[in-house]
Coordinates of C-alpha atoms in Angstrom, one line a residue:
X1 CA 105.7 99.9 119.2
X2 CA 106.7 99.7 122.4
X3 CA 107.0 97.2 125.4
X4 CA 106.0 95.8 128.9
X5 CA 109.5 96.1 130.2
X6 CA 113.0 97.0 128.6
X7 CA 114.8 94.9 126.5
X8 CA 114.8 95.3 122.2
X9 CA 113.7 92.1 121.1
X10 CA 114.3 90.7 117.7
X11 CA 112.5 88.3 116.2
X12 CA 112.6 86.6 112.6
X13 CA 108.7 86.2 111.9
X14 CA 109.5 83.0 110.3
X15 CA 109.6 81.0 113.2
X16 CA 106.4 82.8 114.4
X17 CA 104.3 80.0 115.9
X18 CA 100.3 81.3 117.2
X19 CA 100.0 80.5 120.9
X20 CA 98.1 77.9 121.2
X21 CA 101.3 75.8 118.5
X22 CA 104.0 77.0 121.5
X23 CA 102.3 75.6 124.7
X24 CA 103.2 78.1 126.6
X25 CA 106.9 78.3 125.9
X26 CA 109.4 81.3 125.5
X27 CA 108.8 83.8 122.9
X28 CA 111.1 82.8 119.9
X29 CA 112.8 85.7 119.9
X30 CA 117.2 86.0 118.0
X31 CA 118.2 88.4 119.8
X32 CA 117.5 91.4 122.4
X33 CA 118.9 94.8 123.1
X34 CA 118.8 96.8 126.5
X35 CA 121.1 99.3 128.0
X36 CA 123.9 98.0 130.1
X37 CA 122.2 100.0 133.6
X38 CA 119.1 98.0 133.1
X39 CA 120.0 94.8 132.5
X40 CA 120.0 94.1 136.7
X41 CA 116.7 94.0 136.4
X42 CA 116.3 91.5 133.4
X43 CA 117.3 88.9 135.5
X44 CA 114.0 89.5 138.5
X45 CA 110.4 89.8 136.5
X46 CA 108.8 90.8 139.6
X47 CA 111.5 94.2 139.1
X48 CA 110.5 94.6 135.8
X49 CA 106.5 95.9 137.3
X50 CA 108.1 98.1 139.9
X51 CA 106.7 101.6 139.7
X52 CA 110.5 102.5 138.7
X53 CA 110.9 100.1 135.8
X54 CA 107.3 101.0 135.2
X55 CA 109.2 104.2 133.6
X56 CA 111.1 102.1 131.9
X57 CA 109.4 100.9 129.5
X58 CA 109.9 100.4 125.5
X59 CA 107.4 103.8 123.9
X60 CA 109.7 103.1 120.6
X61 CA 111.6 101.4 118.2
X62 CA 113.4 102.1 114.4
X63 CA 116.0 100.4 112.4
X64 CA 118.9 103.3 111.2
X65 CA 118.3 103.3 107.5
X66 CA 122.0 101.1 106.7
X67 CA 119.9 98.1 109.2
X68 CA 123.3 98.6 111.4
X69 CA 121.5 100.1 114.4
X70 CA 118.1 99.9 116.8
X71 CA 117.5 103.3 118.9
X72 CA 114.8 103.0 121.0
X73 CA 112.3 105.0 123.1
X74 CA 112.2 104.8 127.0
X75 CA 109.5 106.2 128.9
X76 CA 111.6 108.1 132.0
X77 CA 114.6 107.8 130.5
X78 CA 116.8 108.5 127.1
X79 CA 116.8 106.9 124.0
X80 CA 119.8 104.2 123.1
X81 CA 121.5 103.4 119.2
X82 CA 122.4 99.2 119.8
X83 CA 124.9 97.9 117.5
X84 CA 123.0 94.9 115.6
X85 CA 125.5 93.1 116.0
X86 CA 128.0 94.2 118.9
X87 CA 125.0 94.7 121.5
X88 CA 122.9 91.5 120.6
X89 CA 122.1 89.1 123.1
X90 CA 120.4 86.6 122.9
X91 CA 118.1 84.2 126.1
X92 CA 120.1 82.1 127.0
X93 CA 123.1 85.0 127.5
X94 CA 120.7 87.4 129.6
X95 CA 118.7 85.1 131.5
X96 CA 120.9 82.0 132.5
X97 CA 124.3 83.0 132.7
X98 CA 123.5 87.0 133.6
X99 CA 123.6 89.1 130.3

C-alpha cells in the first residue's frame, strides 16, 4: 500500500464506515506513525503536495513477524521502522497538539 502523505495510519476495520455514512468526518484511524523529521509538515496539509513532500510518499508498509514493528518505505527517502507502541500517535496528538 502507499499514500499521498508521510503518515502511516493504523485502522480498526470494525470502525470503518462507508464514505457517505461518515459524513465527511475525519477517518477513524487509531494510530499513525511518521519519521520525526517529517512531522513539521503534518500541521500544514498544503505542504504535503509540494514537490519536496511529494517525494516522501509511502511506497510500502509491512508488519514485522512479531507484530511489534511497522516498516515503511518512502519515495526519495529511507526505510523506517516504527515500534507499534512507542511510536504510535493519535489524531489529537498530531493535529491538535503538534505531535
